[in-house]
Amino acid sequence: MLFVKTLIFALVWTAITGSFTFSNLVLGAGIGALALWVVRERLTTSLFLTRVYRALSLFGFLLVELVISGVRVALLVVSPRLDKQLNPGIIAFPLKVKSDVEITLLANMITLTPGTLSVDVSEDRKTLFVHAIAVPSKQALIRSIADGFERRIIEAFE
């Protein structure tokens, strides 16, 4: 199983660097093996596979949301009643994520999604302010973010 984990790290390394050469694959395998050696006591096979699955689930959810939101914004823009459908607003989203990495990831995913934009994080890091192009219900938008991106980020980082 160590070989499979090292191979996954090597492939991720080549994808991130954008250089699919044999020497870069070997370098990625070396870095992956070193990383696995450093965390060897904390990383069991089942935990590793669970984390990989959760990270891929988060990424897949982001891709689906990008497509759905892109279609919604496109339909909104070409709608003949644009002025009646636009209901822009800023909501205060109460954060359950705690670390800077999780908050940054959530804010970036929201910003990447068409029609929404992360505006600011409160100084106490308990609230994220989000602008949306169409906010029919503030509670529905808050629930959508909490049940979507935030829940999957928490799962991926636990």
PDB file of C-alpha atoms in Angstrom:
ATOM      1  CA  MET A   1       0.000   0.000   0.000  1.00  0.00           C
ATOM      2  CA  LEU A   2       2.956   2.311   0.588  1.00  0.00           C
ATOM      3  CA  PHE A   3       3.815   2.000  -3.101  1.00  0.00           C
ATOM      4  CA  VAL A   4       0.286   3.116  -4.105  1.00  0.00           C
ATOM      5  CA  LYS A   5       0.426   6.118  -1.764  1.00  0.00           C
ATOM      6  CA  THR A   6       3.839   7.102  -3.094  1.00  0.00           C
ATOM      7  CA  LEU A   7       2.589   6.742  -6.663  1.00  0.00           C
ATOM      8  CA  ILE A   8      -0.415   8.969  -5.883  1.00  0.00           C
ATOM      9  CA  PHE A   9       1.914  11.624  -4.465  1.00  0.00           C
ATOM     10  CA  ALA A  10       4.171  11.343  -7.529  1.00  0.00           C
ATOM     11  CA  LEU A  11       1.236  11.773  -9.915  1.00  0.00           C
ATOM     12  CA  VAL A  12      -0.112  14.728  -7.955  1.00  0.00           C
ATOM     13  CA  TRP A  13       3.371  16.268  -8.003  1.00  0.00           C
ATOM     14  CA  THR A  14       3.653  15.940 -11.785  1.00  0.00           C
ATOM     15  CA  ALA A  15       0.149  17.377 -12.217  1.00  0.00           C
ATOM     16  CA  ILE A  16       0.924  20.373 -10.002  1.00  0.00           C
ATOM     17  CA  THR A  17       4.265  21.096 -11.657  1.00  0.00           C
ATOM     18  CA  GLY A  18       2.879  20.457 -15.143  1.00  0.00           C
ATOM     19  CA  SER A  19       5.944  18.483 -16.152  1.00  0.00           C
ATOM     20  CA  PHE A  20       5.173  14.861 -16.966  1.00  0.00           C
ATOM     21  CA  THR A  21       8.734  13.649 -17.371  1.00  0.00           C
ATOM     22  CA  PHE A  22      10.269  10.545 -15.848  1.00  0.00           C
ATOM     23  CA  SER A  23      12.720  12.556 -13.754  1.00  0.00           C
ATOM     24  CA  ASN A  24       9.922  14.748 -12.377  1.00  0.00           C
ATOM     25  CA  LEU A  25       7.874  11.637 -11.568  1.00  0.00           C
ATOM     26  CA  VAL A  26      10.841  10.202  -9.652  1.00  0.00           C
ATOM     27  CA  LEU A  27      11.267  13.512  -7.829  1.00  0.00           C
ATOM     28  CA  GLY A  28       7.576  13.485  -6.912  1.00  0.00           C
ATOM     29  CA  ALA A  29       7.874   9.906  -5.672  1.00  0.00           C
ATOM     30  CA  GLY A  30      10.842  10.897  -3.525  1.00  0.00           C
ATOM     31  CA  ILE A  31       9.002  13.855  -2.039  1.00  0.00           C
ATOM     32  CA  GLY A  32       5.924  11.682  -1.512  1.00  0.00           C
ATOM     33  CA  ALA A  33       7.938   8.951   0.195  1.00  0.00           C
ATOM     34  CA  LEU A  34       9.592  11.526   2.450  1.00  0.00           C
ATOM     35  CA  ALA A  35       6.224  13.059   3.336  1.00  0.00           C
ATOM     36  CA  LEU A  36       4.779   9.627   4.099  1.00  0.00           C
ATOM     37  CA  TRP A  37       7.769   8.785   6.252  1.00  0.00           C
ATOM     38  CA  VAL A  38       7.312  11.998   8.262  1.00  0.00           C
ATOM     39  CA  VAL A  39       3.642  11.276   8.991  1.00  0.00           C
ATOM     40  CA  ARG A  40       3.920   7.476   9.110  1.00  0.00           C
ATOM     41  CA  GLU A  41       2.638   7.119  12.674  1.00  0.00           C
ATOM     42  CA  ARG A  42      -0.433   9.275  12.092  1.00  0.00           C
ATOM     43  CA  LEU A  43      -1.452   7.945   8.715  1.00  0.00           C
ATOM     44  CA  THR A  44      -3.114   4.569   8.542  1.00  0.00           C
ATOM     45  CA  THR A  45      -4.278   3.128   5.234  1.00  0.00           C
ATOM     46  CA  SER A  46      -7.980   3.571   5.965  1.00  0.00           C
ATOM     47  CA  LEU A  47      -7.470   7.150   7.165  1.00  0.00           C
ATOM     48  CA  PHE A  48      -5.438   7.976   4.066  1.00  0.00           C
ATOM     49  CA  LEU A  49      -8.062   6.563   1.718  1.00  0.00           C
ATOM     50  CA  THR A  50     -10.825   8.350   3.635  1.00  0.00           C
ATOM     51  CA  ARG A  51      -9.004  11.664   3.332  1.00  0.00           C
ATOM     52  CA  VAL A  52      -8.310  11.156  -0.364  1.00  0.00           C
ATOM     53  CA  TYR A  53     -11.988  10.301  -0.921  1.00  0.00           C
ATOM     54  CA  ARG A  54     -13.144  13.384   1.009  1.00  0.00           C
ATOM     55  CA  ALA A  55     -10.733  15.664  -0.851  1.00  0.00           C
ATOM     56  CA  LEU A  56     -11.915  14.280  -4.192  1.00  0.00           C
ATOM     57  CA  SER A  57     -15.521  14.659  -3.046  1.00  0.00           C
ATOM     58  CA  LEU A  58     -14.879  18.312  -2.205  1.00  0.00           C
ATOM     59  CA  PHE A  59     -13.226  18.889  -5.585  1.00  0.00           C
ATOM     60  CA  GLY A  60     -16.064  17.121  -7.418  1.00  0.00           C
ATOM     61  CA  PHE A  61     -18.654  19.152  -5.541  1.00  0.00           C
ATOM     62  CA  LEU A  62     -16.811  22.351  -6.512  1.00  0.00           C
ATOM     63  CA  LEU A  63     -16.852  21.342 -10.190  1.00  0.00           C
ATOM     64  CA  VAL A  64     -20.580  20.602 -10.092  1.00  0.00           C
ATOM     65  CA  GLU A  65     -21.288  23.912  -8.325  1.00  0.00           C
ATOM     66  CA  LEU A  66     -19.205  25.793 -10.909  1.00  0.00           C
ATOM     67  CA  VAL A  67     -21.275  24.348 -13.735  1.00  0.00           C
ATOM     68  CA  ILE A  68     -24.646  24.854 -12.030  1.00  0.00           C
ATOM     69  CA  SER A  69     -23.836  28.412 -10.937  1.00  0.00           C
ATOM     70  CA  GLY A  70     -22.436  29.264 -14.351  1.00  0.00           C
ATOM     71  CA  VAL A  71     -25.675  28.149 -16.002  1.00  0.00           C
ATOM     72  CA  ARG A  72     -27.761  30.095 -13.449  1.00  0.00           C
ATOM     73  CA  VAL A  73     -25.803  33.304 -14.017  1.00  0.00           C
ATOM     74  CA  ALA A  74     -25.933  32.860 -17.799  1.00  0.00           C
ATOM     75  CA  LEU A  75     -29.719  32.386 -17.682  1.00  0.00           C
ATOM     76  CA  LEU A  76     -30.024  35.388 -15.400  1.00  0.00           C
ATOM     77  CA  VAL A  77     -28.013  37.583 -17.768  1.00  0.00           C
ATOM     78  CA  VAL A  78     -29.957  36.642 -20.893  1.00  0.00           C
ATOM     79  CA  SER A  79     -33.322  36.875 -19.156  1.00  0.00           C
ATOM     80  CA  PRO A  80     -35.611  39.607 -20.547  1.00  0.00           C
ATOM     81  CA  ARG A  81     -36.675  40.473 -16.964  1.00  0.00           C
ATOM     82  CA  LEU A  82     -33.179  40.981 -15.588  1.00  0.00           C
ATOM     83  CA  ASP A  83     -34.180  43.884 -13.345  1.00  0.00           C
ATOM     84  CA  LYS A  84     -36.882  41.802 -11.616  1.00  0.00           C
ATOM     85  CA  GLN A  85     -34.676  38.747 -11.091  1.00  0.00           C
ATOM     86  CA  LEU A  86     -31.642  40.544  -9.725  1.00  0.00           C
ATOM     87  CA  ASN A  87     -31.720  40.774  -5.978  1.00  0.00           C
ATOM     88  CA  PRO A  88     -28.088  41.362  -5.001  1.00  0.00           C
ATOM     89  CA  GLY A  89     -27.102  41.367  -1.392  1.00  0.00           C
ATOM     90  CA  ILE A  90     -24.404  40.779   1.159  1.00  0.00           C
ATOM     91  CA  ILE A  91     -24.940  38.131   3.801  1.00  0.00           C
ATOM     92  CA  ALA A  92     -23.083  37.475   7.029  1.00  0.00           C
ATOM     93  CA  PHE A  93     -22.187  33.784   6.945  1.00  0.00           C
ATOM     94  CA  PRO A  94     -21.429  32.339  10.412  1.00  0.00           C
ATOM     95  CA  LEU A  95     -18.280  30.226  10.112  1.00  0.00           C
ATOM     96  CA  LYS A  96     -17.938  26.754  11.563  1.00  0.00           C
ATOM     97  CA  VAL A  97     -14.513  26.275   9.991  1.00  0.00           C
ATOM     98  CA  LYS A  98     -11.766  27.454  12.329  1.00  0.00           C
ATOM     99  CA  SER A  99      -8.299  27.370  10.776  1.00  0.00           C
ATOM    100  CA  ASP A 100      -6.945  29.975   8.388  1.00  0.00           C
ATOM    101  CA  VAL A 101      -6.516  27.308   5.701  1.00  0.00           C
ATOM    102  CA  GLU A 102     -10.154  26.221   5.963  1.00  0.00           C
ATOM    103  CA  ILE A 103     -11.462  29.808   5.981  1.00  0.00           C
ATOM    104  CA  THR A 104      -9.299  30.702   2.978  1.00  0.00           C
ATOM    105  CA  LEU A 105     -10.390  27.588   1.083  1.00  0.00           C
ATOM    106  CA  LEU A 106     -14.069  28.333   1.767  1.00  0.00           C
ATOM    107  CA  ALA A 107     -13.697  31.987   0.766  1.00  0.00           C
ATOM    108  CA  ASN A 108     -11.882  31.044  -2.447  1.00  0.00           C
ATOM    109  CA  MET A 109     -14.443  28.390  -3.397  1.00  0.00           C
ATOM    110  CA  ILE A 110     -17.252  30.893  -2.873  1.00  0.00           C
ATOM    111  CA  THR A 111     -15.423  33.490  -4.963  1.00  0.00           C
ATOM    112  CA  LEU A 112     -14.734  30.991  -7.753  1.00  0.00           C
ATOM    113  CA  THR A 113     -18.437  30.151  -7.973  1.00  0.00           C
ATOM    114  CA  PRO A 114     -20.161  32.430 -10.519  1.00  0.00           C
ATOM    115  CA  GLY A 115     -22.597  34.868  -8.919  1.00  0.00           C
ATOM    116  CA  THR A 116     -20.938  34.944  -5.499  1.00  0.00           C
ATOM    117  CA  LEU A 117     -17.966  36.763  -4.030  1.00  0.00           C
ATOM    118  CA  SER A 118     -16.309  36.594  -0.630  1.00  0.00           C
ATOM    119  CA  VAL A 119     -15.990  40.163   0.547  1.00  0.00           C
ATOM    120  CA  ASP A 120     -14.383  40.026   3.981  1.00  0.00           C
ATOM    121  CA  VAL A 121     -13.812  37.989   7.126  1.00  0.00           C
ATOM    122  CA  SER A 122     -14.558  39.506  10.500  1.00  0.00           C
ATOM    123  CA  GLU A 123     -11.610  40.194  12.781  1.00  0.00           C
ATOM    124  CA  ASP A 124     -12.680  37.446  15.179  1.00  0.00           C
ATOM    125  CA  ARG A 125     -12.805  35.011  12.189  1.00  0.00           C
ATOM    126  CA  LYS A 126     -16.343  33.926  13.028  1.00  0.00           C
ATOM    127  CA  THR A 127     -18.160  35.580  10.118  1.00  0.00           C
ATOM    128  CA  LEU A 128     -17.553  35.594   6.376  1.00  0.00           C
ATOM    129  CA  PHE A 129     -19.287  38.308   4.376  1.00  0.00           C
ATOM    130  CA  VAL A 130     -20.485  37.080   0.995  1.00  0.00           C
ATOM    131  CA  HIS A 131     -21.957  39.075  -1.889  1.00  0.00           C
ATOM    132  CA  ALA A 132     -24.381  37.260  -4.175  1.00  0.00           C
ATOM    133  CA  ILE A 133     -25.909  38.492  -7.408  1.00  0.00           C
ATOM    134  CA  ALA A 134     -29.316  37.000  -6.578  1.00  0.00           C
ATOM    135  CA  VAL A 135     -30.401  36.465  -2.966  1.00  0.00           C
ATOM    136  CA  PRO A 136     -34.041  35.415  -2.860  1.00  0.00           C
ATOM    137  CA  SER A 137     -33.550  34.201   0.745  1.00  0.00           C
ATOM    138  CA  LYS A 138     -30.559  34.973   2.953  1.00  0.00           C
ATOM    139  CA  GLN A 139     -31.218  31.890   5.091  1.00  0.00           C
ATOM    140  CA  ALA A 140     -31.365  29.658   2.016  1.00  0.00           C
ATOM    141  CA  LEU A 141     -28.000  30.984   0.804  1.00  0.00           C
ATOM    142  CA  ILE A 142     -26.449  30.503   4.260  1.00  0.00           C
ATOM    143  CA  ARG A 143     -27.839  26.957   4.439  1.00  0.00           C
ATOM    144  CA  SER A 144     -26.591  26.217   0.923  1.00  0.00           C
ATOM    145  CA  ILE A 145     -23.020  27.272   1.768  1.00  0.00           C
ATOM    146  CA  ALA A 146     -23.071  25.506   5.144  1.00  0.00           C
ATOM    147  CA  ASP A 147     -24.449  22.232   3.754  1.00  0.00           C
ATOM    148  CA  GLY A 148     -22.259  22.383   0.646  1.00  0.00           C
ATOM    149  CA  PHE A 149     -18.753  23.786   0.731  1.00  0.00           C
ATOM    150  CA  GLU A 150     -18.347  24.248   4.476  1.00  0.00           C
ATOM    151  CA  ARG A 151     -19.507  20.758   5.451  1.00  0.00           C
ATOM    152  CA  ARG A 152     -17.227  19.136   2.887  1.00  0.00           C
ATOM    153  CA  ILE A 153     -14.252  21.262   3.949  1.00  0.00           C
ATOM    154  CA  ILE A 154     -14.801  20.258   7.578  1.00  0.00           C
ATOM    155  CA  GLU A 155     -15.008  16.591   6.545  1.00  0.00           C
ATOM    156  CA  ALA A 156     -11.861  16.845   4.424  1.00  0.00           C
ATOM    157  CA  PHE A 157      -9.824  18.425   7.224  1.00  0.00           C
ATOM    158  CA  GLU A 158     -10.975  16.383  10.227  1.00  0.00           C
TER     159      GLU A 158
END
